[in-house]
Coordinates of C-alpha atoms in Angstrom, one line a residue:
X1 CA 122.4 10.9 86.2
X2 CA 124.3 12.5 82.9
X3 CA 126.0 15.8 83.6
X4 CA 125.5 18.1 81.1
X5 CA 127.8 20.9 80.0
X6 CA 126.0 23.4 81.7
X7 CA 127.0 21.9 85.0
X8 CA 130.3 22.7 84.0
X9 CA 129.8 26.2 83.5
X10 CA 128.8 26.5 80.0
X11 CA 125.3 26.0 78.0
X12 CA 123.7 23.6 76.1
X13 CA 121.8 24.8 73.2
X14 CA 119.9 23.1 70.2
X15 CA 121.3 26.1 67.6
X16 CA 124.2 25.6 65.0
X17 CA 126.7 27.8 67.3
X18 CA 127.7 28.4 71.5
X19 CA 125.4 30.9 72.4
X20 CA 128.1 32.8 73.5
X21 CA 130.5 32.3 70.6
X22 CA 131.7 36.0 69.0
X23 CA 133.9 34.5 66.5
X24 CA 132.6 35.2 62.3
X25 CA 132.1 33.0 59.5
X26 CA 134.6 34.5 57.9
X27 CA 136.3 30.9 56.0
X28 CA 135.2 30.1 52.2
X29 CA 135.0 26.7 51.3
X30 CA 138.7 27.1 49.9
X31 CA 139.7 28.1 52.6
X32 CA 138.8 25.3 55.0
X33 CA 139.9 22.9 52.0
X34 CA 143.9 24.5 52.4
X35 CA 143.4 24.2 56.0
X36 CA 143.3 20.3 56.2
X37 CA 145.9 20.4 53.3
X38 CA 148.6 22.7 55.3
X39 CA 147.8 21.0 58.5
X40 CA 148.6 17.8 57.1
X41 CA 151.6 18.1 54.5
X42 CA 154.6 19.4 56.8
X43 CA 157.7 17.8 57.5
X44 CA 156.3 14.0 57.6
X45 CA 156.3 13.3 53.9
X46 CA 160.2 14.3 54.0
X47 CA 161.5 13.0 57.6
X48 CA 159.6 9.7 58.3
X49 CA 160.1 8.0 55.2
X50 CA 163.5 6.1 55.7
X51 CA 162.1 4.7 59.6
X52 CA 159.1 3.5 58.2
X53 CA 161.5 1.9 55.1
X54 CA 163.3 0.6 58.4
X55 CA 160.3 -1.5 59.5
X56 CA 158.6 -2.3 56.5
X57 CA 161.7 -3.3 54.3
X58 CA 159.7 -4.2 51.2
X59 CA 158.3 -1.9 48.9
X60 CA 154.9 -3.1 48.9
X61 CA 154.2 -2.6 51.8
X62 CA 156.4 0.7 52.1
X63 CA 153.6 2.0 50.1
X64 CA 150.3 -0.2 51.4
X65 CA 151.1 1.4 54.7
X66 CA 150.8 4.8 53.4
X67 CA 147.6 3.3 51.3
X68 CA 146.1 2.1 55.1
X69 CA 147.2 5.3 56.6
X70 CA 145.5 7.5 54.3
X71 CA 141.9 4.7 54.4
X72 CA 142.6 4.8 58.1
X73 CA 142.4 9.0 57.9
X74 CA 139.2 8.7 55.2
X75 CA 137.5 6.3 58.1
X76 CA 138.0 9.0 60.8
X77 CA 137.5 12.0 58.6
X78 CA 133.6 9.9 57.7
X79 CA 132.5 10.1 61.5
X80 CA 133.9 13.7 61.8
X81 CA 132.6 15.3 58.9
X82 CA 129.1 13.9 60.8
X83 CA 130.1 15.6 64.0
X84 CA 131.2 18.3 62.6
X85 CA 128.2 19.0 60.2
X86 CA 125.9 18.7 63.1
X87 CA 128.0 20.7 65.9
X88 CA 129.4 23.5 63.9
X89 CA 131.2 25.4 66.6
X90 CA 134.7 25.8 67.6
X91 CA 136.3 23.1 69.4
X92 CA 136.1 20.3 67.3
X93 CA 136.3 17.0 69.5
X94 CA 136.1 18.5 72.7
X95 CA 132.5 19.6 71.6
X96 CA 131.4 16.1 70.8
X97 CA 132.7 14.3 73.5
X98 CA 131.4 16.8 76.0
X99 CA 127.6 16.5 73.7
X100 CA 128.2 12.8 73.8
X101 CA 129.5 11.5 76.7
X102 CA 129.8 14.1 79.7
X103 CA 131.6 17.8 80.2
X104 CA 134.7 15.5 81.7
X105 CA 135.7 14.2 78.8
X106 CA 135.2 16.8 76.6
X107 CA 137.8 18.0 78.4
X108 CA 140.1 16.1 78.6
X109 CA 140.4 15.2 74.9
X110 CA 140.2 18.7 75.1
X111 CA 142.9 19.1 77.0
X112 CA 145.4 16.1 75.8
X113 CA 144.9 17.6 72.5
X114 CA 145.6 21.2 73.0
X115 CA 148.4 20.7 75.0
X116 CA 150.3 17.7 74.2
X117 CA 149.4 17.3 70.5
X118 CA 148.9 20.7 69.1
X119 CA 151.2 22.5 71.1
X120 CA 154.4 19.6 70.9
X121 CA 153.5 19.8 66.9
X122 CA 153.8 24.2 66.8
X123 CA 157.2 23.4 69.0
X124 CA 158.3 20.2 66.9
X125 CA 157.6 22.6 63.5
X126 CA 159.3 25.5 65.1
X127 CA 162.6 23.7 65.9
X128 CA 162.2 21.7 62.5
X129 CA 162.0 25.1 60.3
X130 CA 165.1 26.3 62.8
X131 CA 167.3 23.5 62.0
X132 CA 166.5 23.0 58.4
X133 CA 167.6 26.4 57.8
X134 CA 170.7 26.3 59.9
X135 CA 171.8 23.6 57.0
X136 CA 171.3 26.8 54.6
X137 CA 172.5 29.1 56.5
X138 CA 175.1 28.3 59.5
X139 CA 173.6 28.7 63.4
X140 CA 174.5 28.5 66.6
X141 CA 172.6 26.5 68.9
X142 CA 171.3 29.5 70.3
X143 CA 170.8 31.1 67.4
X144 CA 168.4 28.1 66.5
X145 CA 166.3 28.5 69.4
X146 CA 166.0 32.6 69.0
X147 CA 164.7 31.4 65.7
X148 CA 162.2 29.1 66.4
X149 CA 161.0 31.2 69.4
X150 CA 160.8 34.5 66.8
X151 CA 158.8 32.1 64.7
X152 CA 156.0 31.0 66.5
X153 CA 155.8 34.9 67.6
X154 CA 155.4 36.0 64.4
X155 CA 152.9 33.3 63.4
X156 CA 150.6 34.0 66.3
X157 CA 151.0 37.7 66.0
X158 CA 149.8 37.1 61.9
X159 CA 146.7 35.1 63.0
X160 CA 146.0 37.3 66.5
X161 CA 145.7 39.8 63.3
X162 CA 143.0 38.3 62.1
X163 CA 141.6 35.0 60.7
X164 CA 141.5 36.1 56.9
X165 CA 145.0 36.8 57.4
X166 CA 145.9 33.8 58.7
X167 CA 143.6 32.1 55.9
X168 CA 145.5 34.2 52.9
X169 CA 148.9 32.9 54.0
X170 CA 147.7 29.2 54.8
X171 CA 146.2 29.1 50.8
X172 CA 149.2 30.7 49.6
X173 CA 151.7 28.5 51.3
X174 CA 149.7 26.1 50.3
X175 CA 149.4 26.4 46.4
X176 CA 153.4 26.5 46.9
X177 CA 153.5 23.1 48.5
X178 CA 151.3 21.5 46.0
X179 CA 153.0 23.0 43.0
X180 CA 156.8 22.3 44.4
X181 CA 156.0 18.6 45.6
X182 CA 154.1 17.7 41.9
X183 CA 157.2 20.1 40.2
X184 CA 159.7 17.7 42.7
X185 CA 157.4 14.2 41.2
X186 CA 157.5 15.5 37.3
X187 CA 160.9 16.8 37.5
X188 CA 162.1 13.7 39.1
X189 CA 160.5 11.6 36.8
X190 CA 161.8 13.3 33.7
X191 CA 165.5 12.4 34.7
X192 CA 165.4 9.3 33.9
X193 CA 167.4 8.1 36.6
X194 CA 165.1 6.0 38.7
X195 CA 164.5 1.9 38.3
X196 CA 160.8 1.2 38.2
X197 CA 162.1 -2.7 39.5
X198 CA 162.4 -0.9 42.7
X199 CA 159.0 -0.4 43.2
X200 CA 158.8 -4.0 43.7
X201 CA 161.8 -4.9 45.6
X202 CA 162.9 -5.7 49.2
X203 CA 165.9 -5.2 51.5
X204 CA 167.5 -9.0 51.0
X205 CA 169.0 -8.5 54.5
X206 CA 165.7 -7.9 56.3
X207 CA 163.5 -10.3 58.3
X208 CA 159.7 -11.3 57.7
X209 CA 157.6 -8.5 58.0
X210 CA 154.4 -9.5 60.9
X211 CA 152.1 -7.3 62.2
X212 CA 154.2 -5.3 65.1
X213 CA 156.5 -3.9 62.5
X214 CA 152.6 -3.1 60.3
X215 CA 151.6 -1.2 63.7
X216 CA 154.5 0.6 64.5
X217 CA 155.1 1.5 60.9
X218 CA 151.9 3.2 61.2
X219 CA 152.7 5.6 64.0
X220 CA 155.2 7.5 61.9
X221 CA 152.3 6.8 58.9
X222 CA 149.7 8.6 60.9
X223 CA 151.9 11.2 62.1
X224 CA 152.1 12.3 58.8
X225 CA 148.3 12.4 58.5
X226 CA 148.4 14.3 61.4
X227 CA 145.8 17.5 60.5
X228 CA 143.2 15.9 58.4
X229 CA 140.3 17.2 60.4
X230 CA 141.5 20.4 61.2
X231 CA 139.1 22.2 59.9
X232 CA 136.2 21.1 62.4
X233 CA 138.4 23.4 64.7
X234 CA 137.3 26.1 62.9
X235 CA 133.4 25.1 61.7
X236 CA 131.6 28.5 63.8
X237 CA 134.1 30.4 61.3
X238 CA 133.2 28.5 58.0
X239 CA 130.1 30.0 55.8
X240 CA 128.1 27.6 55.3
X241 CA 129.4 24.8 57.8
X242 CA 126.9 21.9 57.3
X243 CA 127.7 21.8 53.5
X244 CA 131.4 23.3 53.5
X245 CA 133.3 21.2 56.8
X246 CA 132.6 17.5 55.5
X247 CA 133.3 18.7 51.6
X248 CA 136.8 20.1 53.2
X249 CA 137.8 17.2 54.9
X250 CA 137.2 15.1 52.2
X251 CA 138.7 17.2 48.9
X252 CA 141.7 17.9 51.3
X253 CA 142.6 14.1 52.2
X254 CA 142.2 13.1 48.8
X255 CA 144.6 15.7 47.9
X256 CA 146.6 14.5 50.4
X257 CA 146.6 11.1 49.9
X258 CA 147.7 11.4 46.4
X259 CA 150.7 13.8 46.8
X260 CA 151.6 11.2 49.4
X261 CA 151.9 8.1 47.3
X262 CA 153.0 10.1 44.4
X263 CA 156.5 11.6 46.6
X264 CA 157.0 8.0 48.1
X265 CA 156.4 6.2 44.7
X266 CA 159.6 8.6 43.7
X267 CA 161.4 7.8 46.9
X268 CA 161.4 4.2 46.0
X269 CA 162.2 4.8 42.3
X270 CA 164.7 6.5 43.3
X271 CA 166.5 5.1 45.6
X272 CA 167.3 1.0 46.6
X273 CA 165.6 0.4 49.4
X274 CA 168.7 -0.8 51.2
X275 CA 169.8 3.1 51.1
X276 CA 166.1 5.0 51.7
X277 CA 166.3 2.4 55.7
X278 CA 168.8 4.7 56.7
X279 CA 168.0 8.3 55.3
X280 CA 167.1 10.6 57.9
X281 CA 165.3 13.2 55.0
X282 CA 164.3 10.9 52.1
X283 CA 163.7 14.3 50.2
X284 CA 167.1 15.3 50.0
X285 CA 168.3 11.7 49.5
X286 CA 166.6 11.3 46.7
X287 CA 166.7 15.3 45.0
X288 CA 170.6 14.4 45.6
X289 CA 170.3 11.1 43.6
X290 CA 168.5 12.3 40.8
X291 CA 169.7 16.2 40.4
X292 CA 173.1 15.8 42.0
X293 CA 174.1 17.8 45.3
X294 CA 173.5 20.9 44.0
X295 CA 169.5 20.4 44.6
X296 CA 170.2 20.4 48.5
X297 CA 169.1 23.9 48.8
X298 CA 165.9 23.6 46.9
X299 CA 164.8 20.8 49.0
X300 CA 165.8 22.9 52.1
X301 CA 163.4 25.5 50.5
X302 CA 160.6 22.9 50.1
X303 CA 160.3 21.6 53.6
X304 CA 161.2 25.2 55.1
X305 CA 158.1 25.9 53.1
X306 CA 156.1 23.2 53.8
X307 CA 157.0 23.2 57.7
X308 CA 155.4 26.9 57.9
X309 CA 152.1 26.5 56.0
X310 CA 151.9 23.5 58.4
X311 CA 153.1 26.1 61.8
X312 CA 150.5 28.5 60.7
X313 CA 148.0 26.3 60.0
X314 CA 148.3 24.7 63.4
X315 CA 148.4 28.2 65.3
X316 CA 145.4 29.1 63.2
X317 CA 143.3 26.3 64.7
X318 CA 144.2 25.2 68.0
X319 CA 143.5 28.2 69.6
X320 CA 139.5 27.6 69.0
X321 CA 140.2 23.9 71.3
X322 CA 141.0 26.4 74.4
X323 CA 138.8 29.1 73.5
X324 CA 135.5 26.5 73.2
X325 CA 137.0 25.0 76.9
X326 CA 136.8 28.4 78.5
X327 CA 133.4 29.2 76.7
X328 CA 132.0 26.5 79.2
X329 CA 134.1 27.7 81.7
X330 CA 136.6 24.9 81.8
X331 CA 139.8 26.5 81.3
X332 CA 141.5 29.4 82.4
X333 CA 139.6 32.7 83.2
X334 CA 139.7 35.0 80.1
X335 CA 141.1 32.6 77.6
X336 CA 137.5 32.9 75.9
X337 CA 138.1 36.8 75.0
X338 CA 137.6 37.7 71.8
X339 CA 139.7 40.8 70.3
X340 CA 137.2 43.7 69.1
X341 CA 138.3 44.9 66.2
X342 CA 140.1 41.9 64.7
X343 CA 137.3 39.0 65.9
X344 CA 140.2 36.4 67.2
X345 CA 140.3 34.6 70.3
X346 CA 143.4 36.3 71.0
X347 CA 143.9 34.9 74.6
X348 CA 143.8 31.9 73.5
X349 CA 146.6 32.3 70.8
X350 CA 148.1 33.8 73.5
X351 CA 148.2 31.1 75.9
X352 CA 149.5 28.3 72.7
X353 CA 152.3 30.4 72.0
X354 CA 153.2 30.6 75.8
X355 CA 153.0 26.9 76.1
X356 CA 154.4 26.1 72.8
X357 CA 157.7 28.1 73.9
X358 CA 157.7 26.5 76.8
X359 CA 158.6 23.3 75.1
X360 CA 160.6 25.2 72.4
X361 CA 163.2 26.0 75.3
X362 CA 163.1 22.8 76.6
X363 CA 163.3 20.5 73.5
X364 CA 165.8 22.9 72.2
X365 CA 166.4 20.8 69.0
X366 CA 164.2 18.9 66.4
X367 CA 162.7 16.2 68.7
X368 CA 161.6 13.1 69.0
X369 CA 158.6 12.8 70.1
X370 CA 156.4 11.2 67.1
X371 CA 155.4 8.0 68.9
X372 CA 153.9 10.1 72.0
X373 CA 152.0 12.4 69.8
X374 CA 151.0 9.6 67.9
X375 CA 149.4 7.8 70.8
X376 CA 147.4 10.8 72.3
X377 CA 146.1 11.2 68.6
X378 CA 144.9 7.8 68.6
X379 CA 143.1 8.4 72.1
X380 CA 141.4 11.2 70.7
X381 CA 140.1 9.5 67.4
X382 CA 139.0 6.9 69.1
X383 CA 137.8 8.8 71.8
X384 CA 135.5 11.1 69.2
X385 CA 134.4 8.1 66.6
X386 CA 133.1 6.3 69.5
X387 CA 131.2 9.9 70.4
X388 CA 129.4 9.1 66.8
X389 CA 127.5 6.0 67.9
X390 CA 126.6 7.8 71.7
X391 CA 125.3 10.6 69.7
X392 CA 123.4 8.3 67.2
X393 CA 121.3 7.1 70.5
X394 CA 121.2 10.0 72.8
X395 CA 120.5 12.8 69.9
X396 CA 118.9 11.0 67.3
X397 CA 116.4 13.6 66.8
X398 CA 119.2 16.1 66.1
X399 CA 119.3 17.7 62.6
X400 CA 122.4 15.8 60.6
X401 CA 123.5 17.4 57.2
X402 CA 125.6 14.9 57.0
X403 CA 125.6 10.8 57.6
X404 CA 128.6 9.0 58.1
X405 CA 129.4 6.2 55.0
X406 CA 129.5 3.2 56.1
X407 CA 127.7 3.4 59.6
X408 CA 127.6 1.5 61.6
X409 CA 130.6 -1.1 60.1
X410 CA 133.0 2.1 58.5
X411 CA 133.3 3.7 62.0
X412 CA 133.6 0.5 64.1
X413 CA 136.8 -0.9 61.9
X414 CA 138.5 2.6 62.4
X415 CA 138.2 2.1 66.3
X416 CA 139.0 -1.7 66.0
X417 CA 141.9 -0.4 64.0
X418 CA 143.0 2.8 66.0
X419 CA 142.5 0.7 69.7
X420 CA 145.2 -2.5 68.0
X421 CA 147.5 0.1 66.9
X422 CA 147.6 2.1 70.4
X423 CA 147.8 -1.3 72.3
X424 CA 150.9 -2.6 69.7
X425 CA 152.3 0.6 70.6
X426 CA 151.6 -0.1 74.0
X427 CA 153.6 -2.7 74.5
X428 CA 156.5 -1.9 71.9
X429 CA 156.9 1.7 73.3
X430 CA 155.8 1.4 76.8
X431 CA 158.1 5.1 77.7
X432 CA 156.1 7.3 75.2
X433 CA 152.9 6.5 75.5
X434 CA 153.2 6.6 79.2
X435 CA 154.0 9.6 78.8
X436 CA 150.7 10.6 76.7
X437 CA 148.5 8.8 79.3
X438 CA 150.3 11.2 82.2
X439 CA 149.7 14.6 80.6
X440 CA 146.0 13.1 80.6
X441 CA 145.9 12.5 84.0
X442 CA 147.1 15.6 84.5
X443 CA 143.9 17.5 83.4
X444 CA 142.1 15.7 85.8
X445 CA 142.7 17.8 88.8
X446 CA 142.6 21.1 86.2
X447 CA 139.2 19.8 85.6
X448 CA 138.4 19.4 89.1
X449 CA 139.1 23.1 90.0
X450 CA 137.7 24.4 87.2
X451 CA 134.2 23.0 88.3
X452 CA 134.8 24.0 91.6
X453 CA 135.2 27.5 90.8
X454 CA 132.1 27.2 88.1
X455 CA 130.3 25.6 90.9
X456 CA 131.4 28.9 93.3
X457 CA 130.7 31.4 90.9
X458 CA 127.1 30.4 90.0
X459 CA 124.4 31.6 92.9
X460 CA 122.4 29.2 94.7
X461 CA 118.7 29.0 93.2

């Protein structure tokens, strides 16, 4: 017999929001649009570049991969904006899997992505602002750390303020990305100094390109992408959610998409592909081949800039995963608290800051953990498209401002697509992604006590 979720503790109920959800529509259109812009557009675009030149040494497919990465995003952002026009509540995918499927795994997407992939990306950004201004200004490795710890403070102590707040900053650093990145293109372009024959080319020393080196170039593609739904995190604080989450997702990956194959285009211009294989920041590499190495410190600015819209961003969203757990009363006691006067779910920024410092400390550097994250993402997407089709039989008289494109062929490729990539990756980075699969198993006894104590707190009928 199907558990529902509230077996687990919380309620199922046919309205738009949790019955028990305090949080305000307080999030224009706008504003959810900037959200998937900053979540996505962080440190990627500049630091994965010259790996993903590494396995894909042709230009063609330097850029097709970014072309599939962004389709591959579009696919998975089609069966969201569904979802999340439908269930417009906090919590994004754990909602739909626990609607879908049962209140287990709801969780444990739940839980796989609040703590492994939102929580390692506010502690990868946190280092990666830390060491990209110890290049501007000198640090310590100490000093570093204090940094990144200060940071992820202060950018839970902006959003705990408030979630217009936390919006004003995200549209703000935002308009600044956009602007420097199309400034970074034009100016670029203007030199002169680039070969448009590069845009064709390939690395003469390199090997046939198959499929495995397609796949894995992916995983730092999608990485990248990382961030394109994130404003189903936040639908139960979006006016108008059936209308204003799918329009967000989709304005916001275009605008992604473009800015992406516009920066690359000018990596490739350029550079010779030979020299982008073994750049570790392809945006200083090439701001140093077209302006000379005085440009250094304005492409420091740019990613500083572009790594903090994404930090706050991040901090402004995950906290709703947690906070929609512990409405349901699947995660820890209290962590569904919503402040009085400033409506946040405070103990829930509380908790991602504790565990994002956590693994501040202990990474103490800019890590590297992209293939990991990359593989507990892919778990998750697949894990919430397949949610669309369960949802398509067992709710199918359920209200749905939205219908995916494409169903039932549109969603089915994306898993098809997701499930080859996560197996390649499977078998060419065995480590990480065993890795991802044990911080999943982990939630399963966490789930097991947290039903246990719902189960003891409810009186017998």
């Amino acid at each position: 017999m199907r558990v529902n979720a509230a077996s687990a503790g919380g309620e199922r109920d046919d309205g738009a929001r949790h019955p028990r959800d305090r949080l305000l529509p307080q999030l224009s259109l706008s504003d959810a649009t900037f959200l998937v812009v900053a979540s996505v557009i962080g440190s990627g675009i500049f630091l994965t570049p010259g790996r993903i030149a590494d396995l894909l040494p042709h230009a063609g497919w330097f850029l097709a991969v970014w072309v599939a990465g962004g389709l591959l995003s579009l696919a998975g952002a089609l069966a969201n904006a569904e979802l999340g026009a439908m269930f417009p509540r906090a919590g994004g995918d754990y909602v739909y899997l626990r609607e879908a499927f049962h209140p287990a795994a709801g969780f444990l997407v739940g839980w796989l992505s609040f703590f492994v992939i939102q929580a390692g990306t506010v502690a990868t950004l946190a280092t990666g602002f830390s060491a990209a201004f110890a290049q501007l200004v000198p640090l310590s490795e100490a000093e570093q750390i204090g940094l990144a710890v200060a940071l992820v403070i202060a950018t839970s102590l902006l959003n705990y303020r408030g979630v217009r707040h936390g919006a004003r900053a995200n549209n703000l650093t935002s308009i600044l990305k956009i602007g420097a990145l199309l400034l970074f293109v034009g100016a670029g372009l203007a030199t002169g100094r680039g070969d448009a024959a590069r845009l064709a080319a390939a690395d003469a020393g390199s090997a046939a390109i198959g499929f495995s080196a397609f796949g894995l170039a992916l995983s730092p593609v999608l990485f990248s992408y990382l961030g394109w739904n994130a404003s189903v995190y936040v639908a139960s604080e979006i006016r108008d959610p059936a209308r204003n989450v799918p329009r967000s997702l989709f304005v916001g990956l275009a605008v992604v998409v473009a800015i992406y194959l516009a920066v690359n285009a000018l990596y490739l211009w350029a550079l010779p592909l030979a020299e982008l294989r073994h750049v570790a920041n392809a945006g200083e590499a090439t701001a140093a081949a077209l302006f000379g190495p005085v440009s250094g410190t304005l492409v420091a600015l740019l990613v500083l800039t572009s790594i903090l819209g994404t930090l706050n961003a991040t901090i402004l969203t995950t906290p709703r995963i947690a906070y929609a757990m512990a409405l349901d009363g699947l995660f820890f006691r209290g962590v569904d608290r919503v402040h009085v006067e400033y409506r946040t779910p405070a103990m829930a920024i509380a908790v991602l800051a504790a565990a994002s410092l956590v693994l501040v400390v202990l990474l103490r550097s800019f890590p590297s953990v992209l293939d990991y994250t990359t593989f507990a993402i892919l778990l998750a997407t697949i894990a919430d498209t397949a949610a669309l089709y369960a949802l398509r039989v067992r709710q199918p008289a359920r209200p749905r401002p939205y219908r995916a494109w494409g169903y039932p062929w549109v969603p089915a490729l994306y898993i098809a697509a997701n499930a080859a990539i996560a197996g390649n990756m499977l078998v060419q980075r065995p480590r990480e992604c065993g890795i991802g699969l044990a911080t999943l198993a982990i939630g399963l006894p966490f789930y097991w006590l947290f039903t246990r104590r719902g189960a003891r707190a409810t009186p017998p009928r």
